[in-house]
CSV table of C-alpha atoms in Angstrom, one decimal:
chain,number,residue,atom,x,y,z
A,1,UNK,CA,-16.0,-95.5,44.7
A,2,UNK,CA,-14.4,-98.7,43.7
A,3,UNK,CA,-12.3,-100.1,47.4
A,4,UNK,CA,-8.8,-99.7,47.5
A,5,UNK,CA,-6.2,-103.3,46.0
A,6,UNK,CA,-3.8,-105.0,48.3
A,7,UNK,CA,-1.1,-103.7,47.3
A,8,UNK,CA,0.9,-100.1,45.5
A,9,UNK,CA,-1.7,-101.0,42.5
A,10,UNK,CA,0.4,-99.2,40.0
A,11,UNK,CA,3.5,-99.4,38.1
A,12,UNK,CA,3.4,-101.6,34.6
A,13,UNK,CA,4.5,-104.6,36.4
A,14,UNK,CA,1.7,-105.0,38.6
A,15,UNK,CA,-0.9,-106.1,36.0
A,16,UNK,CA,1.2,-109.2,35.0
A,17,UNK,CA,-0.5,-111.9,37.2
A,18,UNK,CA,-3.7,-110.2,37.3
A,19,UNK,CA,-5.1,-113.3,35.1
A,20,UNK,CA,-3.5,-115.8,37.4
A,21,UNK,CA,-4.8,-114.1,40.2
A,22,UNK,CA,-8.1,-114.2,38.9
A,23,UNK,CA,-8.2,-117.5,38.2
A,24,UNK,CA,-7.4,-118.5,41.3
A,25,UNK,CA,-9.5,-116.4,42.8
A,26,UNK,CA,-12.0,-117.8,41.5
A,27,UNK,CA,-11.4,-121.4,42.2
A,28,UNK,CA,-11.1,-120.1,45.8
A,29,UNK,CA,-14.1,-118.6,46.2
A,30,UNK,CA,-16.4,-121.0,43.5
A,31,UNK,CA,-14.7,-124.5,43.6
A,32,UNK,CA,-14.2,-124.8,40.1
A,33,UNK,CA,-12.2,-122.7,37.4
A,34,UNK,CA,-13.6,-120.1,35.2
A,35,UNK,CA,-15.0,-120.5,31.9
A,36,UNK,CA,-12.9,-117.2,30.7
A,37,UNK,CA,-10.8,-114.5,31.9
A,38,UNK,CA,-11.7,-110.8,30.1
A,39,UNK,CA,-9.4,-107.9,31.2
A,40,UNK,CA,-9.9,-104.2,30.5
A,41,UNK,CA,-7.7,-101.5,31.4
A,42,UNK,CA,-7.0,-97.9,33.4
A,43,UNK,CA,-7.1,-95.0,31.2
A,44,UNK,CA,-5.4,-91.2,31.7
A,45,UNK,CA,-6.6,-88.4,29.6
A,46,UNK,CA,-3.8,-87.1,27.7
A,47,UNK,CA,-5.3,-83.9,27.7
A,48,UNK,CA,-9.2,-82.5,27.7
A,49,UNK,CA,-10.6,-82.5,30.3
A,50,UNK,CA,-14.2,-81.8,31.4
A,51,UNK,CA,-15.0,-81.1,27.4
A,52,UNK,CA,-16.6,-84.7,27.4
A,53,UNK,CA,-19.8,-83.4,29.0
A,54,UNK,CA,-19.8,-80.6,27.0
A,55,UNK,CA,-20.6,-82.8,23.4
A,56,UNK,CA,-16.4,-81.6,23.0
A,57,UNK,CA,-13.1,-83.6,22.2
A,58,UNK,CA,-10.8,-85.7,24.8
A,59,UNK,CA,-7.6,-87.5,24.0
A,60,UNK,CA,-7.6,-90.4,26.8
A,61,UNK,CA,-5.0,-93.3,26.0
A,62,UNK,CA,-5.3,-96.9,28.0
A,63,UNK,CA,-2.8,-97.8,30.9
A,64,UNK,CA,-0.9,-100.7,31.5
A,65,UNK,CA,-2.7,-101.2,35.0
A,66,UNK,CA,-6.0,-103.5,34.1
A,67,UNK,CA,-9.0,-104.9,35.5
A,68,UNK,CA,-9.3,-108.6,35.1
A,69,UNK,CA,-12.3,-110.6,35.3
A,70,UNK,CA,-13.1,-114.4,36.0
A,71,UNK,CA,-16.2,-115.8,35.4
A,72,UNK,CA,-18.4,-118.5,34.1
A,73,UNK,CA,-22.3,-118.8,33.8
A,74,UNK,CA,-24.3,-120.6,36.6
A,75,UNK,CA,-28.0,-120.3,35.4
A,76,UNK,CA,-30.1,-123.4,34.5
A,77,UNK,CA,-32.5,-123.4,32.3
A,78,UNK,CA,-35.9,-122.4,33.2
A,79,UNK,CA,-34.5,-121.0,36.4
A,80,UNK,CA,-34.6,-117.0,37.7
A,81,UNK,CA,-31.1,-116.1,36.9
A,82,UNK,CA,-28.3,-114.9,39.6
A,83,UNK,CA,-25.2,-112.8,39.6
A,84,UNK,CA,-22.3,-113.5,42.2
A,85,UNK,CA,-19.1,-111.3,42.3
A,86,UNK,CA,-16.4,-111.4,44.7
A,87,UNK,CA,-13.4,-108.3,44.5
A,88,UNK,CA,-9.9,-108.6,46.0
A,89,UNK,CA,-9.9,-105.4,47.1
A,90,UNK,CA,-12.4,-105.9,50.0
A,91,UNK,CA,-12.3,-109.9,50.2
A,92,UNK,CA,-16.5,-109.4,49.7
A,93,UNK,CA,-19.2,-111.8,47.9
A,94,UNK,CA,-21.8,-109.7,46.3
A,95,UNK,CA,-25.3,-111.6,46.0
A,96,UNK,CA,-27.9,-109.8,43.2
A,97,UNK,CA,-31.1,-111.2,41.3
A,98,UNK,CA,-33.1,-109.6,38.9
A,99,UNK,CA,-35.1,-107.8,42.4
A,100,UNK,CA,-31.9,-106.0,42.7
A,101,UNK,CA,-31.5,-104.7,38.9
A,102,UNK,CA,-32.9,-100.9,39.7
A,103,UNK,CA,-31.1,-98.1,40.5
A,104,UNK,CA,-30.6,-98.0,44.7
A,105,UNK,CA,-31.2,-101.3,45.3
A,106,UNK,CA,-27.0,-102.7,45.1
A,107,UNK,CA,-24.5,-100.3,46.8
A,108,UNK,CA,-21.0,-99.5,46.9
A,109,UNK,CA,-18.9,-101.5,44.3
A,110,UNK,CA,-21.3,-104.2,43.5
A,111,UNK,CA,-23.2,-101.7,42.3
A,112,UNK,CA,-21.4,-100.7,39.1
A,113,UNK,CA,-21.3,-104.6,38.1
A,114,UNK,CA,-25.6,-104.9,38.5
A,115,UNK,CA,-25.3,-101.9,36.3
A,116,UNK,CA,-23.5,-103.5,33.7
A,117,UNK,CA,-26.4,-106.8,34.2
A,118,UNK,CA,-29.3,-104.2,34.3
A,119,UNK,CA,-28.2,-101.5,31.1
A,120,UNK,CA,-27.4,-105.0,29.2
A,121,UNK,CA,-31.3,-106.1,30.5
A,122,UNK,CA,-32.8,-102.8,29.6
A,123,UNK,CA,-31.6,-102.7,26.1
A,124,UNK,CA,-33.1,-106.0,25.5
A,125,UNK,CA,-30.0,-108.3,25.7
A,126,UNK,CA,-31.0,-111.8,27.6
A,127,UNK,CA,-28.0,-112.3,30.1
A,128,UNK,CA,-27.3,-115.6,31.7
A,129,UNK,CA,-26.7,-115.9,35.5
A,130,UNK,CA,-22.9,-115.9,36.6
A,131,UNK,CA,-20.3,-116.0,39.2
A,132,UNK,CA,-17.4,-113.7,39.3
A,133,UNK,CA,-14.1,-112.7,40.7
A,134,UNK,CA,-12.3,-109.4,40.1
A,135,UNK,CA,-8.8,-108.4,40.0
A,136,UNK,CA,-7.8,-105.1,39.6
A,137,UNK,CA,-4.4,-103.3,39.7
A,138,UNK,CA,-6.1,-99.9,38.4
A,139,UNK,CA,-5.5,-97.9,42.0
A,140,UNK,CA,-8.6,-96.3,43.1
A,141,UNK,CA,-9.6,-92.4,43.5
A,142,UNK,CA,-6.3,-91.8,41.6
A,143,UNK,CA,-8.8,-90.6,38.1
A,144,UNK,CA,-7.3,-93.4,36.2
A,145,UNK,CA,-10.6,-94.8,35.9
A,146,UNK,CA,-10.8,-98.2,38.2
A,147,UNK,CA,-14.9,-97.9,37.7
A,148,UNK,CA,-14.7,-97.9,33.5
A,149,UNK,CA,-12.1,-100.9,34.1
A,150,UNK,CA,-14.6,-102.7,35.7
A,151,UNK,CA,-17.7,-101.9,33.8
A,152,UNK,CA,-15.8,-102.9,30.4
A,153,UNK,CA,-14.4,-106.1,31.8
A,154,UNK,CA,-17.7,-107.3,33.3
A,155,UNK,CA,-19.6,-106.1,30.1
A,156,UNK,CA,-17.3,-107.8,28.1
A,157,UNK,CA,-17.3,-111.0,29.9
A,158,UNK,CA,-21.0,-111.4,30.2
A,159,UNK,CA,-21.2,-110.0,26.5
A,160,UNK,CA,-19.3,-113.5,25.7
A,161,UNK,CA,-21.4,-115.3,28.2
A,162,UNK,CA,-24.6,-114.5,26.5
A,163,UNK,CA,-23.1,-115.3,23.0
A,164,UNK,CA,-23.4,-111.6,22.1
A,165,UNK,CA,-21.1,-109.0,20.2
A,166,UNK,CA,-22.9,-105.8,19.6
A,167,UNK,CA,-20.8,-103.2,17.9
A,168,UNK,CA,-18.4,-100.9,20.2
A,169,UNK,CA,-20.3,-98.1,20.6
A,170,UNK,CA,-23.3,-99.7,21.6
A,171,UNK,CA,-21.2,-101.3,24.0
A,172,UNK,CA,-19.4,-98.0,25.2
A,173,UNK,CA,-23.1,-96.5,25.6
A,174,UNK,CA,-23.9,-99.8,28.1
A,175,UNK,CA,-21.2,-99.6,30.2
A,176,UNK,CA,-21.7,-95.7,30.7
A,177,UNK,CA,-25.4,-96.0,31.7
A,178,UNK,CA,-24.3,-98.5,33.9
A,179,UNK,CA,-22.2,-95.9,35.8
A,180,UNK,CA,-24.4,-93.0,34.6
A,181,UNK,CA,-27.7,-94.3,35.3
A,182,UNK,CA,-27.4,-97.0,38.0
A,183,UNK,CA,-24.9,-96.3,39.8
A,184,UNK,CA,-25.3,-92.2,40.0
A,185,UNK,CA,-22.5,-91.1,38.4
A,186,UNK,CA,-23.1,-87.6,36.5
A,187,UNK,CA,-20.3,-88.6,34.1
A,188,UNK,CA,-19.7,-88.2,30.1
A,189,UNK,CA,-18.5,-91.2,27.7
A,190,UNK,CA,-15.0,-90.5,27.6
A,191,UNK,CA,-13.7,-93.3,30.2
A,192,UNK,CA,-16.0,-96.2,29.0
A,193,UNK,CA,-14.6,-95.7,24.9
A,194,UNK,CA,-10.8,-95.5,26.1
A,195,UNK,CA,-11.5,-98.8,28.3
A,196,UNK,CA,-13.0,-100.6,25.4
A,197,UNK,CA,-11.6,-98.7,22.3
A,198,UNK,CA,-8.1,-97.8,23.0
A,199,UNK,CA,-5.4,-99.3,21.0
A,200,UNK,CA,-1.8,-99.8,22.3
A,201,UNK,CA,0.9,-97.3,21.0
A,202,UNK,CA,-2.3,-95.0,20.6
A,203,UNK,CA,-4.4,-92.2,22.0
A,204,UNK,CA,-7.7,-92.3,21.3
A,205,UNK,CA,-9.3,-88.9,19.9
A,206,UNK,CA,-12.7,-89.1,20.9
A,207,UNK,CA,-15.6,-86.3,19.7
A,208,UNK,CA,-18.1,-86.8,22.3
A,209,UNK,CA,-20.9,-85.6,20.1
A,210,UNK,CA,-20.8,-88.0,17.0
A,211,UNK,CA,-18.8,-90.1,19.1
A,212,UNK,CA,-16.5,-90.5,16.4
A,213,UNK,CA,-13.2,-91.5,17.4
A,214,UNK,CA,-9.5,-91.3,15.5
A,215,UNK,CA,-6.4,-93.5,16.7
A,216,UNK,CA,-3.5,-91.3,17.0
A,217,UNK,CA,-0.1,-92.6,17.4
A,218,UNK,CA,1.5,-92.0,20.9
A,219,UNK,CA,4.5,-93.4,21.7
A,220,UNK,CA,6.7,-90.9,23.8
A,221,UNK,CA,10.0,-93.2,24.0
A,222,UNK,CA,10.1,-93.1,20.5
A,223,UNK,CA,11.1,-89.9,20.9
A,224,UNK,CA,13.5,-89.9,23.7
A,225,UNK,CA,10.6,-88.8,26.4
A,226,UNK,CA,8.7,-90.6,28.9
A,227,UNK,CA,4.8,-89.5,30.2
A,228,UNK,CA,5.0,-90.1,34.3
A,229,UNK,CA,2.1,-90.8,36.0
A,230,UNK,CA,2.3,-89.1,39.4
A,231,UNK,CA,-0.5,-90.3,41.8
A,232,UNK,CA,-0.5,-87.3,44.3
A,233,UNK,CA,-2.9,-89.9,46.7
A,234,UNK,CA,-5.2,-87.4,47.2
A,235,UNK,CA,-8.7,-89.2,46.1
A,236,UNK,CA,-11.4,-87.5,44.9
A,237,UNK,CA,-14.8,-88.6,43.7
A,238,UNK,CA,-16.7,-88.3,40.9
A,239,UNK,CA,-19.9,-88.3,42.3
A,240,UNK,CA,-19.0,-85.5,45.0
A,241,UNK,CA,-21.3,-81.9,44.9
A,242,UNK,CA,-18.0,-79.9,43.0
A,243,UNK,CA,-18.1,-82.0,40.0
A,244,UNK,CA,-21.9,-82.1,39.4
A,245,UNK,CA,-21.7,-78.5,40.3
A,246,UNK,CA,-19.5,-77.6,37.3
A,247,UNK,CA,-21.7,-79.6,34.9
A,248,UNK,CA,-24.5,-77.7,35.8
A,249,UNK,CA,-22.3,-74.2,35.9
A,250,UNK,CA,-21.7,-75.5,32.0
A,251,UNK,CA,-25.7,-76.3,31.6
A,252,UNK,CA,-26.2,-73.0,32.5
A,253,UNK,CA,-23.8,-70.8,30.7
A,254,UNK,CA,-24.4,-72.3,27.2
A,255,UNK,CA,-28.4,-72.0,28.1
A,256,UNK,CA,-27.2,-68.3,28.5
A,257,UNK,CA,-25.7,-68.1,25.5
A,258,UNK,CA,-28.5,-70.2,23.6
A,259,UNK,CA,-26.7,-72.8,22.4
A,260,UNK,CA,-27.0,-76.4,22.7
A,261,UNK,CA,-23.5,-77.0,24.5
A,262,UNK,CA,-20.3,-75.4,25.1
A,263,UNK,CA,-18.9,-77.2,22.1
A,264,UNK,CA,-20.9,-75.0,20.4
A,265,UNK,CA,-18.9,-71.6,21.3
A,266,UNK,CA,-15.8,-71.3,18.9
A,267,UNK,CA,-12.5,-69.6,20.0
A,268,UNK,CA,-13.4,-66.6,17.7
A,269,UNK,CA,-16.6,-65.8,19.5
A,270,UNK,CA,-15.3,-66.7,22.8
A,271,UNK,CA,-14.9,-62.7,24.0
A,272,UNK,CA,-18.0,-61.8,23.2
A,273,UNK,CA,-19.6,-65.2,25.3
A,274,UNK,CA,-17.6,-64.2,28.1
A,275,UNK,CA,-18.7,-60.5,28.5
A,276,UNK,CA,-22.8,-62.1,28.7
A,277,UNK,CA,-21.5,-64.2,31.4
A,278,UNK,CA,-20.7,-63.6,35.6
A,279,UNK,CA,-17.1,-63.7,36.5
A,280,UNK,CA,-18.2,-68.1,37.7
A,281,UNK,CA,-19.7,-68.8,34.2
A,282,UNK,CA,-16.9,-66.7,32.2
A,283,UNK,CA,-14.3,-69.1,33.7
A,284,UNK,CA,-16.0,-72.3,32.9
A,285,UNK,CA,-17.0,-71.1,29.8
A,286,UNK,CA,-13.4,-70.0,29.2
A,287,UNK,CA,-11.7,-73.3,30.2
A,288,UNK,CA,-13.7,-75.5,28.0
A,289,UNK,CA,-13.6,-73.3,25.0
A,290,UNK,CA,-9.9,-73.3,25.3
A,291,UNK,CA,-9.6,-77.0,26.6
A,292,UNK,CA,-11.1,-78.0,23.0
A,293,UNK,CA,-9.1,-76.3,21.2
A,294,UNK,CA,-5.6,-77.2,23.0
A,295,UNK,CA,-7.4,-81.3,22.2
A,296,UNK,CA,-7.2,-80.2,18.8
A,297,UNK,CA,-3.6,-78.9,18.5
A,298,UNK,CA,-2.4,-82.0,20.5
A,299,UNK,CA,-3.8,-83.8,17.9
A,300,UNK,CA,-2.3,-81.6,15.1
A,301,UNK,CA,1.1,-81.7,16.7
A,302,UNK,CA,0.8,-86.1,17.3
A,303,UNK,CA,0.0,-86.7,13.7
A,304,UNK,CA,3.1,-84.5,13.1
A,305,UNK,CA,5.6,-86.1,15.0
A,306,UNK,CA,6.2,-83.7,17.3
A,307,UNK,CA,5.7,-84.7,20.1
A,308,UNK,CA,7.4,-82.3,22.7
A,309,UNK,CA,5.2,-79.4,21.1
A,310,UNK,CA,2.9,-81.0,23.2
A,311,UNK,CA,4.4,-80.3,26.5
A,312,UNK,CA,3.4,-76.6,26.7
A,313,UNK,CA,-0.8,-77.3,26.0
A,314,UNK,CA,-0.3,-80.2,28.8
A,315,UNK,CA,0.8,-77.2,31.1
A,316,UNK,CA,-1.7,-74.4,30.2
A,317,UNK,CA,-4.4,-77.1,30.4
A,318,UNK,CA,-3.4,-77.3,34.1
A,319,UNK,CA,-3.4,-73.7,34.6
A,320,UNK,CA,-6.8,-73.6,33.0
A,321,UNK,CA,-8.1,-76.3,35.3
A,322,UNK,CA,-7.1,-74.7,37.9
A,323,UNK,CA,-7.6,-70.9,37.9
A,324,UNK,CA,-10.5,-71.1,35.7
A,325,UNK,CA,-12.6,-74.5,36.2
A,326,UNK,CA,-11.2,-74.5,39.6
A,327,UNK,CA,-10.9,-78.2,40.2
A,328,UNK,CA,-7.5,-79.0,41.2
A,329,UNK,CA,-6.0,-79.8,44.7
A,330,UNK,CA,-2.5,-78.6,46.3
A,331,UNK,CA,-1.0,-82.1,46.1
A,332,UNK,CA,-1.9,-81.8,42.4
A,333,UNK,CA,-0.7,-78.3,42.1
A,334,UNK,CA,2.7,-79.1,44.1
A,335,UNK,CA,3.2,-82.0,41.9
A,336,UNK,CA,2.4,-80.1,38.2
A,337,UNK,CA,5.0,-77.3,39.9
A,338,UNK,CA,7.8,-79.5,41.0
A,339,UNK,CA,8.1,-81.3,37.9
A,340,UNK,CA,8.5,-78.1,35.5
A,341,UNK,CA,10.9,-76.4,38.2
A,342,UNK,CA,12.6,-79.8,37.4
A,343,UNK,CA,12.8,-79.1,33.5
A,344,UNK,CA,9.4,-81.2,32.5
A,345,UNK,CA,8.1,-80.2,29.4
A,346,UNK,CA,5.0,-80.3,30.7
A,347,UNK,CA,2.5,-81.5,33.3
A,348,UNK,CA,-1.1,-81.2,34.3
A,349,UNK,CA,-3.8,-83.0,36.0
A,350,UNK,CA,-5.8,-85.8,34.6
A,351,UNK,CA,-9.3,-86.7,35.6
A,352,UNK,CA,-12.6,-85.1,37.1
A,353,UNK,CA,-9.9,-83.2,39.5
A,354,UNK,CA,-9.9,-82.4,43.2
A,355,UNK,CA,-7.3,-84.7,43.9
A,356,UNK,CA,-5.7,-88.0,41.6
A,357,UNK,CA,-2.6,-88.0,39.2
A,358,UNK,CA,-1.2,-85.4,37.6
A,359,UNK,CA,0.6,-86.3,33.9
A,360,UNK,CA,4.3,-85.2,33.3
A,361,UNK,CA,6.2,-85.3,30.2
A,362,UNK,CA,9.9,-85.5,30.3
A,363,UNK,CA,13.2,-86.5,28.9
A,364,UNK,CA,13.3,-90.5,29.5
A,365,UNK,CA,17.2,-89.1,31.2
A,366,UNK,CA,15.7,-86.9,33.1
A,367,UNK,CA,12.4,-89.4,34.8
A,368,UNK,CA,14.5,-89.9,38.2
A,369,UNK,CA,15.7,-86.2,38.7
A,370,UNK,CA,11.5,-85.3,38.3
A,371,UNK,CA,10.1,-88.0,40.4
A,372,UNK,CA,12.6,-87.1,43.3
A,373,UNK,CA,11.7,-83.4,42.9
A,374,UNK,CA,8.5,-84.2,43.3
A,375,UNK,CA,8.6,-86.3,46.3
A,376,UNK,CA,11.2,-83.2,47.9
A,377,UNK,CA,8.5,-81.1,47.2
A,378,UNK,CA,5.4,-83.3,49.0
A,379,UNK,CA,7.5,-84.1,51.4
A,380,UNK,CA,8.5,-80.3,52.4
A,381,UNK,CA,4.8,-79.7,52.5
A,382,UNK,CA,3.8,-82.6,54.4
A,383,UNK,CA,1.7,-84.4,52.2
A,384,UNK,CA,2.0,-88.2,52.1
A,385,UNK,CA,4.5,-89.3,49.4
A,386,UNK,CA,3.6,-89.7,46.0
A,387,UNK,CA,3.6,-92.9,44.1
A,388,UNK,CA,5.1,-92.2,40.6
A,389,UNK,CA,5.9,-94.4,37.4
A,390,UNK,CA,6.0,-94.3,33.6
A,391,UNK,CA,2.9,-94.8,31.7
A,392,UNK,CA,2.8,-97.8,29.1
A,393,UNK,CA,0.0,-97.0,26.4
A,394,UNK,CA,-1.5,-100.3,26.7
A,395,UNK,CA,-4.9,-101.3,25.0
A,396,UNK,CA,-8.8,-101.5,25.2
A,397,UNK,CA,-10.9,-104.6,26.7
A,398,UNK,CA,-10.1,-108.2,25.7
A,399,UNK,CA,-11.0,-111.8,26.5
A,400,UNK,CA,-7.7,-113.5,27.6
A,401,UNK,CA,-6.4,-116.8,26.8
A,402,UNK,CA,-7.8,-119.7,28.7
């Protein structure tokens, strides 16, 4: 898990110094200023969730809250290149060489930057030693995606480094096997396209089979509304036994039902699936059947304008999460039920689940009378206050300006 930022992290002010941050960071640590600054961003999943695994859709949008990155090549020529990396979140140098670029050998947070050196490596691309400093206000454990922030701002910086530009889904596939592979991390493609691919004032409508993707316009104060990110502070992670568990609950049923993935089961021949199934596997099934098909209309009802149609599918893709993929948390729960007793449109939880932020849509006059429901309602319960603000739909990776 990526270590916790000085800092709240969140809010869409807190990204505006990253770069100068950065910058100085790295002057601090290296003694000389960077030859570039590349910045990628947090993401939330609008809606679909844990379809990404299973070759399905997902409808992730980029955050304001970004990953920046300052670094600059150190390599001679002719000698064995190196790869330094210091993070404000733990005031810590990281030291690798090419010794260190297999799987095991870097741990904790350094190792999902020698993932991004050893997948770019692996696929043949000749990468030039460099120093590094990283400044991230994407808060940790929260599923906003602080790993894919830093994957897609390293990638991208050593990308320009090396003199390189492969296209952006080769790129999307290096990052992920640099969390899937190297680091451990049994997770789909979904976070590593919206932290390279997003566009701002869109959601990015991703089919994680042909890896196709479709920008869709999303832009909730255009319509009077406001999405709230509500980071319940209850972590999670992504490596843990639950979440593997549930991808191999998913491997299992569509074996079962002899088909390739659960993409593969339409909503028509969903009652039949379920009645082949145990009571565990018929919920899965169920949630990710369903979960595809609520992507869809969420698309279906963006394209159209209407955007508080979307409020109900944000809810029953909560309910589904819960009750049938089983993967939320009470903080999460509170939070998704304190905002609709508030008059929210709609809520639900966003990320791999057992803990992180929960999504709410809501009239932009009604974002104070929500947040302050839902910090009665931790509060009552005795969970430590939530941390809540609106979401700005920002986009993908970039090089800054010098």
């Amino acid at each position: 898990m990526i270590p916790p930022a000085g800092g709240t992290g969140v809010g869409p002010g807190a990204a505006v110094d990253a770069a100068a941050r950065a910058a100085a960071a790295f002057r601090a640590v290296y003694g000389a200023p960077p030859a570039g600054l590349w910045s990628a961003p947090g993401r939330a999943n609008l809606i679909g969730e844990h379809t990404d695994y299973n070759a399905g859709f997902v409808l992730p949008f980029a955050l304001g809250q970004r990953t920046v990155v300052a670094a600059a090549p150190t390599t001679p020529t002719g000698e064995a290149p190196v790869w330094q990396v210091w993070s404000d979140r733990v005031g810590e140098l990281v030291r690798f060489d090419e010794i260190h670029l297999r799987p095991g050998a870097v741990t904790g947070w350094g190792a999902y930057v020698a993932g991004v050196v050893w997948a770019l490596r692996d696929a043949g691309h000749a990468v030039p030693g460099a120093c590094l400093a990283v400044v991230s206000d994407v808060p940790p454990g929260a599923g906003l995606s602080s790993s894919a922030a830093l994957e897609a701002a390293v990638l991208r910086a050593l990308l320009d480094l090396a003199g390189l530009a492969p296209p952006l889904p080769e790129q999307v596939r290096l990052a992920w096997r640099a969390e899937a592979e190297f680091v451990g991390v049994p997770c789909g493609i979904m976070d590593q396209s919206a932290a390279l691919r997003c566009r701002t004032g869109h959601a990015l409508f991703l089919d994680c089979r042909s890896e196709d993707v479709a920008h869709v316009p999303f832009d909730p104060g255009t319509a009077g509304l406001a999405l709230l990110v509500v980071d319940s502070r209850a972590t999670h992670a992504h490596a843990s036994g639950e979440y593997a568990a549930r991808r191999r609950a998913c491997a299992d049923a569509a074996a079962a039902l002899g088909v390739p993935t659960l993409r593969d089961v339409s909503p028509a021949a969903l009652p039949a699936a379920l009645r082949r199934l145990d009571d565990t596997l018929a919920r899965r099934v169920r949630h990710v059947v369903t979960e595809n098909q609520r992507v869809r209309d969420t698309v279906a009802a963006l394209r159209a304008g209407e955007m508080r149609a979307i409020g109900p599918r944000l809810t029953a893709s909560h309910l589904s999460m819960r009750d049938d993929f089983q993967v939320t948390a009470p903080e999460v729960d509170a939070a998704v039920e304190a905002a609709l007793a508030a008059g929210a449109l709609g809520a639900r939880m966003t990320g791999g689940g057992f803990g992180g932020c929960v999504l709410v849509l809501v009239e932009t006059a009604a974002v104070e009378r929500t947040t302050a429901a839902v910090a009665a309602a931790f509060d009552h319960l005795g969970f430590r206050p939530p941390v809540a603000f609106p979401a700005e739909v920002g986009g993908g990776a970039t090089r800054l300006a010098d």
